[in-house]
Amino acid sequence: MTGPSGGAAANDSPVTGSRSDPAAGPSSGPLWLPFTPAGGPPTRLLVEGRGAEVTDSEGRRLLDATAGGVACAIVGHGRAEIAEAVRRQLSTLEYYCLFGYRHEPAERLARAVAERTPGDLNHVFFTNSGSEAVETALKMARAYWRRRGLTAKTGFVSLRRAYHGMNFGGLSVGGLDENRAGFGPLMAGCSQVPAHDIDALAAELDRRDPATVAAVIMEPVQAAGGVHPPPEPYLRQVRERCDAADVLLILDEVVCGWGRLGHWFGGHRYGVAADIMTTAKGLTSAYVPMGAAVASERVHSEFVDPGGAIELMHGYTYSGHPAACAAGLEVISILEREGLVANAKAVGAHLQRRAGELAASPLVAEVRGEGMLAAVELIDDPPGAAVRLAAEAAERAYQQGVLVRAQADHLGVYPPLIFDEAMVDRVIDTLASVLADLESGARP
Ligand SMILES: Cc1ncc(COP(=O)(O)O)c(C=O)c1O
């Protein structure tokens, strides 16, 4: 970094052609925030998290109904036992690469994950994020068919409104136009069909010719795209269609996994075993970044190579980082010690009941949800109003000490699994009063 405010080392020479003036715009200087307009309203500075609350730099304590903003912090903030587990691991073996080596935390976490996943998803390939988990799953699916000699099976079918992360593969199978628009051509051979329409999926598989399709990928409940639970028995029908067409099914459980739906995984909730599953977020409750792609016996068995060749030419420097594994093991232990999956089921039912009451507001178009995942979609009349209303409602809730997420046309509510009914009541009562104020006053 150069320039007077950059604190450049004395022997740095100026970089020709770079123009660095962090003070010039309304941005936060050198920190380039993801998914945030630098020219938008000032962003908040958060300084501390404890349990279901975070505190901002003005000392305001906020009930966090977003589990760290994006449905990550499932066991709540500031857990000393996770910090201690990570500290212990860092002072024992802080890191060693898994390329050709093993360490105990990775082995233990892989076993713990495999024991809890639906069906026979038993082979855990660690990544550092949900996006990397998706890329890994897509590559696994293609490589699986290649190993079987079916080299034309390279395509993917996915759902509109789907969110599968921000890397090129995930964008290519993603179904949110605004995320795909800015980057030129994406991966070939990917198509999207309307969500939760089994006939549309079947027709697309026929149209594409299953001999060219590696996998269908979807979220159990579409989360970032607006919280759309599938109608029953859609996911089971998808499983049947994939089997009939001899196409793999990838379930992207990055949000739905680890209790979010009141079950360990979305696959359990909807009675479907995937061929490959992705996970991240709740896997470590975001204390340390981590994701994984988990392969079924069917998929993994195709990769076993007694000849000693590398089966999947893929991996990340930090795959299975010991600190992340230590965090993940402690998170699973907390989920079980504290019965948080069962809590999510009970409190999630309360959340759905109470959130449904918000549909009575004339500003609300629809309320959707499943378990500890809910969206309050706002009316979009005139067009653009919903986005402005969501931003304004979230801001007013913030001022009243409640954090919800303004996401496009809706308010997202996805609390940590430690939430109790009284916390849900506070969130919904706050949103009800905010919506009533917005209705009676001038709309943004
Ligand atoms: C279903 C799904 N898949 C993948 C991702 C990408 O995860 P990450 O942001 O950790 O890369 C997300 C993130 O929200 C997600 O919701």
CSV table of C-alpha atoms and ligand atoms in Angstrom, one decimal:
chain,number,residue,atom,x,y,z
A,1,MET,CA,0.0,0.0,0.0
A,2,THR,CA,1.3,3.4,-0.8
A,3,GLY,CA,0.3,7.0,0.0
A,4,PRO,CA,0.4,9.1,3.2
A,5,SER,CA,-2.5,7.3,4.9
A,6,GLY,CA,-1.3,3.9,3.9
A,7,GLY,CA,1.6,3.7,6.3
A,8,ALA,CA,3.9,2.5,3.5
A,9,ALA,CA,7.3,1.1,4.6
A,10,ALA,CA,10.0,3.7,4.1
A,11,ASN,CA,11.7,1.6,1.4
A,12,ASP,CA,8.6,1.0,-0.7
A,13,SER,CA,8.8,2.8,-4.0
A,14,PRO,CA,5.7,4.4,-5.5
A,15,VAL,CA,3.8,2.1,-7.9
A,16,THR,CA,3.5,3.8,-11.2
A,17,GLY,CA,-0.1,4.0,-12.5
A,18,SER,CA,-1.8,3.2,-9.2
A,19,ARG,CA,-3.9,6.0,-7.7
A,20,SER,CA,-4.6,5.4,-4.1
A,21,ASP,CA,-6.6,8.0,-2.2
A,22,PRO,CA,-8.7,6.2,0.4
A,23,ALA,CA,-10.1,9.4,1.8
A,24,ALA,CA,-11.6,10.5,-1.5
A,25,GLY,CA,-14.8,8.5,-1.5
A,26,PRO,CA,-17.4,7.4,0.9
A,27,SER,CA,-15.9,3.9,1.0
A,28,SER,CA,-14.2,2.4,4.1
A,29,GLY,CA,-10.7,3.1,2.6
A,30,PRO,CA,-8.5,0.1,1.8
A,31,LEU,CA,-11.2,-2.4,3.1
A,32,TRP,CA,-13.2,-3.4,0.0
A,33,LEU,CA,-16.4,-4.7,1.4
A,34,PRO,CA,-18.1,-7.7,-0.3
A,35,PHE,CA,-21.6,-7.2,-1.6
A,36,THR,CA,-21.6,-3.6,-0.3
A,37,PRO,CA,-22.0,-0.4,-2.3
A,38,ALA,CA,-19.1,1.8,-1.3
A,39,GLY,CA,-21.3,4.8,-2.2
A,40,GLY,CA,-24.2,3.6,-0.1
A,41,PRO,CA,-25.3,4.5,3.4
A,42,PRO,CA,-22.5,4.3,6.0
A,43,THR,CA,-21.9,0.7,7.2
A,44,ARG,CA,-21.9,-0.2,10.9
A,45,LEU,CA,-18.9,-1.2,12.9
A,46,LEU,CA,-19.4,-4.3,15.0
A,47,VAL,CA,-17.1,-4.9,17.9
A,48,GLU,CA,-18.2,-7.9,20.0
A,49,GLY,CA,-20.5,-10.9,20.1
A,50,ARG,CA,-21.9,-12.9,23.0
A,51,GLY,CA,-24.5,-15.5,22.7
A,52,ALA,CA,-27.4,-14.3,20.6
A,53,GLU,CA,-26.2,-10.6,20.8
A,54,VAL,CA,-23.6,-8.5,19.1
A,55,THR,CA,-22.5,-5.0,20.1
A,56,ASP,CA,-21.7,-2.1,17.8
A,57,SER,CA,-19.1,0.6,18.2
A,58,GLU,CA,-21.6,2.9,19.9
A,59,GLY,CA,-22.2,0.3,22.6
A,60,ARG,CA,-25.6,-0.7,21.2
A,61,ARG,CA,-26.5,-4.3,22.0
A,62,LEU,CA,-28.3,-6.0,19.2
A,63,LEU,CA,-30.3,-9.3,19.2
A,64,ASP,CA,-28.8,-11.0,16.2
A,65,ALA,CA,-31.6,-12.7,14.2
A,66,THR,CA,-29.2,-13.4,11.3
A,67,ALA,CA,-26.6,-15.6,13.0
A,68,GLY,CA,-23.7,-13.4,12.0
A,69,GLY,CA,-25.5,-11.8,9.0
A,70,VAL,CA,-25.7,-14.9,6.7
A,71,ALA,CA,-26.9,-17.8,8.8
A,72,CYS,CA,-23.5,-18.9,10.0
A,73,ALA,CA,-23.1,-18.6,13.8
A,74,ILE,CA,-25.4,-21.4,14.7
A,75,VAL,CA,-24.1,-21.9,18.2
A,76,GLY,CA,-24.1,-18.2,18.9
A,77,HIS,CA,-21.3,-15.7,19.3
A,78,GLY,CA,-18.3,-15.6,21.7
A,79,ARG,CA,-18.1,-19.2,22.8
A,80,ALA,CA,-15.0,-19.5,25.0
A,81,GLU,CA,-15.0,-23.3,24.6
A,82,ILE,CA,-14.5,-23.0,20.8
A,83,ALA,CA,-11.8,-20.4,21.2
A,84,GLU,CA,-10.1,-22.7,23.7
A,85,ALA,CA,-10.3,-25.7,21.4
A,86,VAL,CA,-8.8,-23.7,18.6
A,87,ARG,CA,-6.1,-22.3,20.8
A,88,ARG,CA,-5.2,-25.8,22.0
A,89,GLN,CA,-5.0,-27.1,18.4
A,90,LEU,CA,-2.9,-24.1,17.3
A,91,SER,CA,-0.4,-24.6,20.0
A,92,THR,CA,-0.2,-28.4,19.2
A,93,LEU,CA,-0.1,-28.5,15.4
A,94,GLU,CA,-1.1,-25.2,13.9
A,95,TYR,CA,-1.0,-26.5,10.3
A,96,TYR,CA,0.2,-29.2,8.0
A,97,CYS,CA,-1.0,-29.6,4.5
A,98,LEU,CA,-3.2,-32.7,3.8
A,99,PHE,CA,-1.5,-33.4,0.5
A,100,GLY,CA,-0.2,-36.8,1.3
A,101,TYR,CA,-0.3,-36.4,5.1
A,102,ARG,CA,-3.0,-36.7,7.8
A,103,HIS,CA,-3.6,-35.1,11.1
A,104,GLU,CA,-5.9,-36.1,13.9
A,105,PRO,CA,-8.3,-33.1,13.9
A,106,ALA,CA,-9.1,-33.6,10.2
A,107,GLU,CA,-9.6,-37.4,10.7
A,108,ARG,CA,-11.9,-36.8,13.7
A,109,LEU,CA,-14.0,-34.1,12.0
A,110,ALA,CA,-14.4,-36.2,8.8
A,111,ARG,CA,-15.6,-39.1,10.9
A,112,ALA,CA,-18.0,-36.8,12.9
A,113,VAL,CA,-19.4,-35.3,9.7
A,114,ALA,CA,-19.9,-38.7,8.0
A,115,GLU,CA,-21.7,-40.1,11.1
A,116,ARG,CA,-24.3,-37.3,10.9
A,117,THR,CA,-24.9,-36.8,7.2
A,118,PRO,CA,-28.0,-38.5,5.5
A,119,GLY,CA,-27.7,-41.8,3.7
A,120,ASP,CA,-24.2,-43.0,3.0
A,121,LEU,CA,-22.5,-39.6,2.5
A,122,ASN,CA,-19.3,-40.9,4.1
A,123,HIS,CA,-16.3,-39.3,2.3
A,124,VAL,CA,-15.5,-35.8,3.4
A,125,PHE,CA,-13.4,-33.5,1.2
A,126,PHE,CA,-12.6,-30.3,3.1
A,127,THR,CA,-12.6,-26.8,1.6
A,128,ASN,CA,-12.5,-23.3,3.1
A,129,SER,CA,-15.9,-22.0,2.1
A,130,GLY,CA,-19.3,-22.9,0.7
A,131,SER,CA,-18.2,-21.7,-2.7
A,132,GLU,CA,-15.2,-24.0,-2.8
A,133,ALA,CA,-17.4,-26.8,-1.6
A,134,VAL,CA,-19.7,-26.3,-4.6
A,135,GLU,CA,-16.7,-26.1,-7.0
A,136,THR,CA,-15.4,-29.4,-5.5
A,137,ALA,CA,-18.8,-31.0,-5.8
A,138,LEU,CA,-19.1,-30.0,-9.5
A,139,LYS,CA,-15.6,-31.3,-10.2
A,140,MET,CA,-16.3,-34.5,-8.4
A,141,ALA,CA,-19.5,-35.1,-10.4
A,142,ARG,CA,-17.7,-34.5,-13.7
A,143,ALA,CA,-14.7,-36.6,-12.7
A,144,TYR,CA,-17.0,-39.4,-11.5
A,145,TRP,CA,-18.5,-39.8,-15.0
A,146,ARG,CA,-15.1,-39.5,-16.7
A,147,ARG,CA,-13.8,-42.4,-14.6
A,148,ARG,CA,-16.8,-44.4,-15.8
A,149,GLY,CA,-15.9,-43.5,-19.4
A,150,LEU,CA,-18.9,-41.2,-19.9
A,151,THR,CA,-16.9,-38.2,-20.9
A,152,ALA,CA,-19.9,-36.3,-22.4
A,153,LYS,CA,-21.6,-36.1,-19.0
A,154,THR,CA,-20.3,-32.6,-18.1
A,155,GLY,CA,-23.4,-30.4,-17.9
A,156,PHE,CA,-25.4,-29.3,-14.9
A,157,VAL,CA,-29.1,-28.5,-14.4
A,158,SER,CA,-30.1,-26.2,-11.5
A,159,LEU,CA,-32.9,-24.0,-10.3
A,160,ARG,CA,-33.8,-20.4,-10.9
A,161,ARG,CA,-33.2,-18.3,-7.8
A,162,ALA,CA,-30.5,-20.8,-6.7
A,163,TYR,CA,-27.4,-19.5,-4.8
A,164,HIS,CA,-24.4,-21.7,-5.0
A,165,GLY,CA,-21.6,-19.3,-4.1
A,166,MET,CA,-19.5,-16.9,-6.0
A,167,ASN,CA,-16.8,-18.9,-7.8
A,168,PHE,CA,-17.2,-19.5,-11.5
A,169,GLY,CA,-18.8,-22.9,-11.2
A,170,GLY,CA,-21.2,-21.8,-8.5
A,171,LEU,CA,-22.1,-18.8,-10.6
A,172,SER,CA,-22.7,-20.9,-13.6
A,173,VAL,CA,-25.2,-23.1,-11.8
A,174,GLY,CA,-26.6,-20.2,-9.8
A,175,GLY,CA,-30.0,-18.8,-10.7
A,176,LEU,CA,-29.8,-15.2,-9.5
A,177,ASP,CA,-29.3,-13.0,-12.6
A,178,GLU,CA,-27.8,-10.1,-10.7
A,179,ASN,CA,-25.0,-12.3,-9.5
A,180,ARG,CA,-24.2,-13.7,-13.0
A,181,ALA,CA,-24.5,-10.5,-15.0
A,182,GLY,CA,-21.2,-8.7,-14.5
A,183,PHE,CA,-18.6,-11.3,-15.5
A,184,GLY,CA,-19.0,-12.3,-19.1
A,185,PRO,CA,-19.3,-15.9,-20.3
A,186,LEU,CA,-19.7,-18.5,-17.5
A,187,MET,CA,-19.2,-22.3,-17.6
A,188,ALA,CA,-20.8,-24.0,-20.7
A,189,GLY,CA,-23.4,-26.7,-20.3
A,190,CYS,CA,-25.4,-25.2,-17.4
A,191,SER,CA,-29.1,-24.5,-17.5
A,192,GLN,CA,-31.7,-23.5,-15.0
A,193,VAL,CA,-35.3,-24.4,-14.7
A,194,PRO,CA,-38.1,-22.9,-12.6
A,195,ALA,CA,-37.7,-23.9,-9.0
A,196,HIS,CA,-39.9,-26.6,-7.5
A,197,ASP,CA,-41.5,-27.7,-10.8
A,198,ILE,CA,-40.8,-31.3,-11.3
A,199,ASP,CA,-42.2,-31.4,-14.9
A,200,ALA,CA,-39.9,-28.5,-15.9
A,201,LEU,CA,-36.9,-30.4,-14.5
A,202,ALA,CA,-37.9,-33.7,-16.2
A,203,ALA,CA,-38.4,-31.8,-19.5
A,204,GLU,CA,-35.0,-30.1,-19.2
A,205,LEU,CA,-33.3,-33.4,-18.6
A,206,ASP,CA,-34.9,-34.8,-21.7
A,207,ARG,CA,-34.2,-31.8,-23.8
A,208,ARG,CA,-30.5,-31.7,-22.7
A,209,ASP,CA,-30.1,-35.5,-23.1
A,210,PRO,CA,-29.0,-37.0,-19.8
A,211,ALA,CA,-26.0,-38.4,-21.6
A,212,THR,CA,-24.6,-34.9,-21.4
A,213,VAL,CA,-25.6,-34.0,-17.9
A,214,ALA,CA,-23.4,-34.8,-14.9
A,215,ALA,CA,-25.6,-33.6,-12.1
A,216,VAL,CA,-28.6,-31.7,-10.9
A,217,ILE,CA,-27.7,-29.3,-8.1
A,218,MET,CA,-30.1,-27.6,-5.7
A,219,GLU,CA,-30.5,-26.3,-2.2
A,220,PRO,CA,-33.0,-28.2,0.0
A,221,VAL,CA,-34.6,-24.9,0.8
A,222,GLN,CA,-33.5,-22.0,-1.4
A,223,ALA,CA,-32.1,-19.6,1.0
A,224,ALA,CA,-30.3,-16.5,-0.4
A,225,GLY,CA,-32.8,-16.4,-3.3
A,226,GLY,CA,-35.6,-15.5,-0.8
A,227,VAL,CA,-36.2,-18.6,1.4
A,228,HIS,CA,-38.3,-20.9,-0.7
A,229,PRO,CA,-39.1,-24.2,0.9
A,230,PRO,CA,-39.9,-27.0,-1.7
A,231,PRO,CA,-43.4,-28.4,-1.8
A,232,GLU,CA,-43.6,-32.0,-0.8
A,233,PRO,CA,-42.7,-34.4,-2.3
A,234,TYR,CA,-40.6,-32.3,-4.8
A,235,LEU,CA,-37.2,-33.4,-3.5
A,236,ARG,CA,-38.1,-37.0,-3.5
A,237,GLN,CA,-39.4,-36.7,-7.1
A,238,VAL,CA,-36.1,-35.0,-8.0
A,239,ARG,CA,-34.2,-38.0,-6.6
A,240,GLU,CA,-36.3,-40.4,-8.6
A,241,ARG,CA,-35.8,-38.3,-11.8
A,242,CYS,CA,-32.1,-38.2,-11.3
A,243,ASP,CA,-32.0,-42.0,-10.8
A,244,ALA,CA,-34.1,-42.6,-13.9
A,245,ALA,CA,-31.9,-40.4,-16.0
A,246,ASP,CA,-28.7,-41.7,-14.4
A,247,VAL,CA,-27.7,-38.2,-13.3
A,248,LEU,CA,-26.1,-37.4,-9.9
A,249,LEU,CA,-27.9,-35.3,-7.4
A,250,ILE,CA,-25.9,-32.7,-5.5
A,251,LEU,CA,-27.7,-31.1,-2.5
A,252,ASP,CA,-26.1,-27.8,-1.5
A,253,GLU,CA,-26.6,-27.8,2.3
A,254,VAL,CA,-24.4,-24.8,3.0
A,255,VAL,CA,-27.3,-23.0,4.7
A,256,CYS,CA,-29.7,-25.9,5.5
A,257,GLY,CA,-27.2,-28.2,7.1
A,258,TRP,CA,-26.4,-28.5,10.9
A,259,GLY,CA,-29.9,-28.0,12.3
A,260,ARG,CA,-31.1,-24.9,10.5
A,261,LEU,CA,-34.3,-26.7,9.4
A,262,GLY,CA,-34.8,-28.4,12.8
A,263,HIS,CA,-33.1,-31.6,11.4
A,264,TRP,CA,-29.4,-32.3,11.1
A,265,PHE,CA,-29.6,-31.8,7.3
A,266,GLY,CA,-32.1,-30.8,4.7
A,267,GLY,CA,-31.7,-34.3,3.3
A,268,HIS,CA,-33.2,-35.6,6.6
A,269,ARG,CA,-36.0,-33.1,6.6
A,270,TYR,CA,-37.1,-34.0,3.1
A,271,GLY,CA,-36.2,-37.7,3.2
A,272,VAL,CA,-33.6,-37.5,0.4
A,273,ALA,CA,-30.1,-38.8,0.2
A,274,ALA,CA,-27.8,-36.9,-2.2
A,275,ASP,CA,-24.9,-38.4,-4.2
A,276,ILE,CA,-22.8,-35.4,-3.2
A,277,MET,CA,-23.6,-32.9,-0.5
A,278,THR,CA,-22.0,-29.5,0.2
A,279,THR,CA,-21.7,-27.9,3.6
A,280,ALA,CA,-20.0,-24.8,5.2
A,281,LYS,CA,-21.3,-22.1,7.6
A,282,GLY,CA,-22.7,-24.1,10.5
A,283,LEU,CA,-20.0,-26.7,10.1
A,284,THR,CA,-17.7,-24.5,12.2
A,285,SER,CA,-20.4,-22.0,13.2
A,286,ALA,CA,-18.1,-19.6,11.3
A,287,TYR,CA,-15.5,-19.5,14.1
A,288,VAL,CA,-13.0,-20.5,11.5
A,289,PRO,CA,-13.8,-20.6,7.8
A,290,MET,CA,-14.5,-24.1,6.5
A,291,GLY,CA,-16.6,-26.0,4.0
A,292,ALA,CA,-16.7,-29.6,2.6
A,293,ALA,CA,-18.1,-31.6,-0.2
A,294,VAL,CA,-19.2,-35.0,1.0
A,295,ALA,CA,-19.4,-38.0,-1.4
A,296,SER,CA,-21.6,-41.0,-1.1
A,297,GLU,CA,-20.3,-44.5,-1.3
A,298,ARG,CA,-21.4,-44.8,-4.9
A,299,VAL,CA,-19.5,-41.7,-6.0
A,300,HIS,CA,-16.4,-42.3,-3.8
A,301,SER,CA,-16.0,-46.0,-4.8
A,302,GLU,CA,-15.5,-44.9,-8.4
A,303,PHE,CA,-12.4,-43.0,-7.3
A,304,VAL,CA,-10.7,-45.7,-5.4
A,305,ASP,CA,-7.5,-46.5,-7.4
A,306,PRO,CA,-5.4,-49.4,-6.0
A,307,GLY,CA,-2.7,-48.4,-8.6
A,308,GLY,CA,-1.7,-45.5,-6.4
A,309,ALA,CA,-2.7,-42.6,-8.8
A,310,ILE,CA,-4.2,-39.4,-7.4
A,311,GLU,CA,-7.9,-40.1,-7.8
A,312,LEU,CA,-9.2,-36.5,-7.7
A,313,MET,CA,-6.6,-33.9,-8.9
A,314,HIS,CA,-8.0,-31.3,-6.6
A,315,GLY,CA,-7.4,-29.7,-3.3
A,316,TYR,CA,-6.7,-26.5,-1.4
A,317,THR,CA,-3.7,-25.5,0.7
A,318,TYR,CA,-6.0,-25.0,3.7
A,319,SER,CA,-8.2,-28.1,3.1
A,320,GLY,CA,-8.9,-29.5,6.6
A,321,HIS,CA,-7.0,-26.8,8.4
A,322,PRO,CA,-6.4,-28.0,12.0
A,323,ALA,CA,-7.9,-24.8,13.6
A,324,ALA,CA,-11.1,-25.2,11.5
A,325,CYS,CA,-11.3,-28.9,12.4
A,326,ALA,CA,-11.0,-28.1,16.1
A,327,ALA,CA,-13.7,-25.5,15.8
A,328,GLY,CA,-15.9,-27.9,13.9
A,329,LEU,CA,-15.5,-30.7,16.4
A,330,GLU,CA,-16.4,-28.4,19.3
A,331,VAL,CA,-19.4,-27.0,17.4
A,332,ILE,CA,-20.8,-30.6,16.9
A,333,SER,CA,-20.2,-31.3,20.6
A,334,ILE,CA,-22.1,-28.1,21.5
A,335,LEU,CA,-25.0,-29.0,19.2
A,336,GLU,CA,-25.3,-32.3,20.9
A,337,ARG,CA,-24.6,-31.3,24.5
A,338,GLU,CA,-27.2,-28.5,24.3
A,339,GLY,CA,-29.7,-30.3,22.1
A,340,LEU,CA,-29.7,-27.4,19.6
A,341,VAL,CA,-31.1,-29.4,16.6
A,342,ALA,CA,-34.2,-30.2,18.7
A,343,ASN,CA,-34.3,-26.6,20.0
A,344,ALA,CA,-34.2,-25.4,16.4
A,345,LYS,CA,-37.2,-27.6,15.6
A,346,ALA,CA,-39.3,-26.3,18.5
A,347,VAL,CA,-38.2,-22.7,18.3
A,348,GLY,CA,-38.4,-22.9,14.5
A,349,ALA,CA,-42.0,-23.9,14.7
A,350,HIS,CA,-42.6,-20.9,16.9
A,351,LEU,CA,-40.7,-18.6,14.5
A,352,GLN,CA,-42.9,-19.8,11.6
A,353,ARG,CA,-46.1,-19.2,13.5
A,354,ARG,CA,-45.1,-15.8,14.7
A,355,ALA,CA,-43.5,-14.7,11.4
A,356,GLY,CA,-46.8,-15.7,9.6
A,357,GLU,CA,-48.5,-13.0,11.6
A,358,LEU,CA,-46.6,-10.4,9.7
A,359,ALA,CA,-48.5,-11.3,6.5
A,360,ALA,CA,-51.3,-9.2,7.9
A,361,SER,CA,-49.4,-6.0,7.2
A,362,PRO,CA,-50.4,-4.3,4.0
A,363,LEU,CA,-46.7,-3.9,3.3
A,364,VAL,CA,-46.0,-7.6,3.3
A,365,ALA,CA,-46.4,-9.6,0.1
A,366,GLU,CA,-45.6,-13.0,1.5
A,367,VAL,CA,-44.0,-14.7,4.5
A,368,ARG,CA,-42.1,-18.0,3.8
A,369,GLY,CA,-39.9,-20.2,5.9
A,370,GLU,CA,-38.9,-23.6,7.3
A,371,GLY,CA,-37.4,-24.2,10.7
A,372,MET,CA,-35.0,-21.4,11.7
A,373,LEU,CA,-35.1,-19.8,8.3
A,374,ALA,CA,-37.7,-17.2,7.3
A,375,ALA,CA,-38.2,-14.4,4.8
A,376,VAL,CA,-40.7,-11.5,4.9
A,377,GLU,CA,-41.2,-10.4,1.3
A,378,LEU,CA,-42.4,-6.8,1.0
A,379,ILE,CA,-44.8,-5.4,-1.6
A,380,ASP,CA,-43.1,-4.1,-4.7
A,381,ASP,CA,-45.5,-1.4,-5.8
A,382,PRO,CA,-44.3,0.7,-7.4
A,383,PRO,CA,-41.4,-1.5,-8.7
A,384,GLY,CA,-38.3,-0.9,-6.5
A,385,ALA,CA,-40.4,-0.2,-3.4
A,386,ALA,CA,-39.7,-3.6,-1.9
A,387,VAL,CA,-35.9,-3.1,-1.9
A,388,ARG,CA,-36.3,0.3,-0.3
A,389,LEU,CA,-38.8,-0.9,2.2
A,390,ALA,CA,-36.6,-3.8,3.2
A,391,ALA,CA,-33.6,-1.6,3.7
A,392,GLU,CA,-35.6,0.9,5.7
A,393,ALA,CA,-37.3,-1.7,7.9
A,394,ALA,CA,-34.0,-3.4,8.7
A,395,GLU,CA,-32.5,0.0,9.6
A,396,ARG,CA,-35.4,0.8,11.9
A,397,ALA,CA,-35.2,-2.7,13.5
A,398,TYR,CA,-31.5,-2.0,14.1
A,399,GLN,CA,-32.3,1.2,15.9
A,400,GLN,CA,-34.6,-0.8,18.1
A,401,GLY,CA,-31.9,-3.4,18.8
A,402,VAL,CA,-32.7,-6.2,16.4
A,403,LEU,CA,-30.6,-7.3,13.6
A,404,VAL,CA,-32.4,-8.8,10.5
A,405,ARG,CA,-31.1,-8.8,7.0
A,406,ALA,CA,-32.4,-6.7,4.2
A,407,GLN,CA,-31.9,-8.9,1.2
A,408,ALA,CA,-33.2,-7.6,-2.1
A,409,ASP,CA,-37.0,-7.5,-1.7
A,410,HIS,CA,-37.3,-9.3,1.7
A,411,LEU,CA,-36.2,-9.3,5.3
A,412,GLY,CA,-34.3,-12.4,6.2
A,413,VAL,CA,-34.6,-14.0,9.7
A,414,TYR,CA,-32.2,-16.9,10.4
A,415,PRO,CA,-31.2,-16.7,14.0
A,416,PRO,CA,-28.6,-18.8,15.8
A,417,LEU,CA,-30.0,-22.2,17.0
A,418,ILE,CA,-29.6,-21.0,20.6
A,419,PHE,CA,-32.6,-18.7,20.1
A,420,ASP,CA,-35.6,-19.2,22.5
A,421,GLU,CA,-39.2,-18.3,22.0
A,422,ALA,CA,-38.9,-15.0,23.8
A,423,MET,CA,-36.1,-13.9,21.5
A,424,VAL,CA,-38.3,-14.9,18.5
A,425,ASP,CA,-41.1,-12.8,20.0
A,426,ARG,CA,-38.9,-9.8,20.4
A,427,VAL,CA,-37.8,-10.0,16.7
A,428,ILE,CA,-41.3,-10.4,15.4
A,429,ASP,CA,-42.8,-7.8,17.7
A,430,THR,CA,-40.1,-5.4,16.6
A,431,LEU,CA,-40.7,-6.1,12.9
A,432,ALA,CA,-44.5,-5.7,13.4
A,433,SER,CA,-44.0,-2.3,15.0
A,434,VAL,CA,-41.5,-1.2,12.3
A,435,LEU,CA,-43.9,-2.3,9.6
A,436,ALA,CA,-46.8,-0.5,11.3
A,437,ASP,CA,-44.7,2.7,11.5
A,438,LEU,CA,-43.7,2.4,7.9
A,439,GLU,CA,-47.3,1.9,6.9
A,440,SER,CA,-48.6,4.8,8.9
A,441,GLY,CA,-45.8,7.2,8.0
A,442,ALA,CA,-44.2,8.2,4.7
A,443,ARG,CA,-42.8,5.2,2.8
A,444,PRO,CA,-39.2,5.4,1.8
B,1,LIG,C1,-26.6,-22.6,-0.6
B,1,LIG,C2,-25.2,-21.9,-0.6
B,1,LIG,N1,-24.2,-22.4,-1.3
B,1,LIG,C3,-23.0,-21.8,-1.3
B,1,LIG,C4,-22.8,-20.7,-0.6
B,1,LIG,C5,-21.4,-20.0,-0.7
B,1,LIG,O1,-20.8,-20.1,0.5
B,1,LIG,P1,-19.5,-19.1,0.9
B,1,LIG,O2,-20.1,-17.8,1.0
B,1,LIG,O3,-19.0,-19.7,2.2
B,1,LIG,O4,-18.6,-19.3,-0.2
B,1,LIG,C6,-23.8,-20.1,0.1
B,1,LIG,C7,-23.6,-18.8,0.8
B,1,LIG,O5,-24.4,-18.2,1.3
B,1,LIG,C8,-25.1,-20.7,0.1
B,1,LIG,O6,-26.1,-20.1,0.7
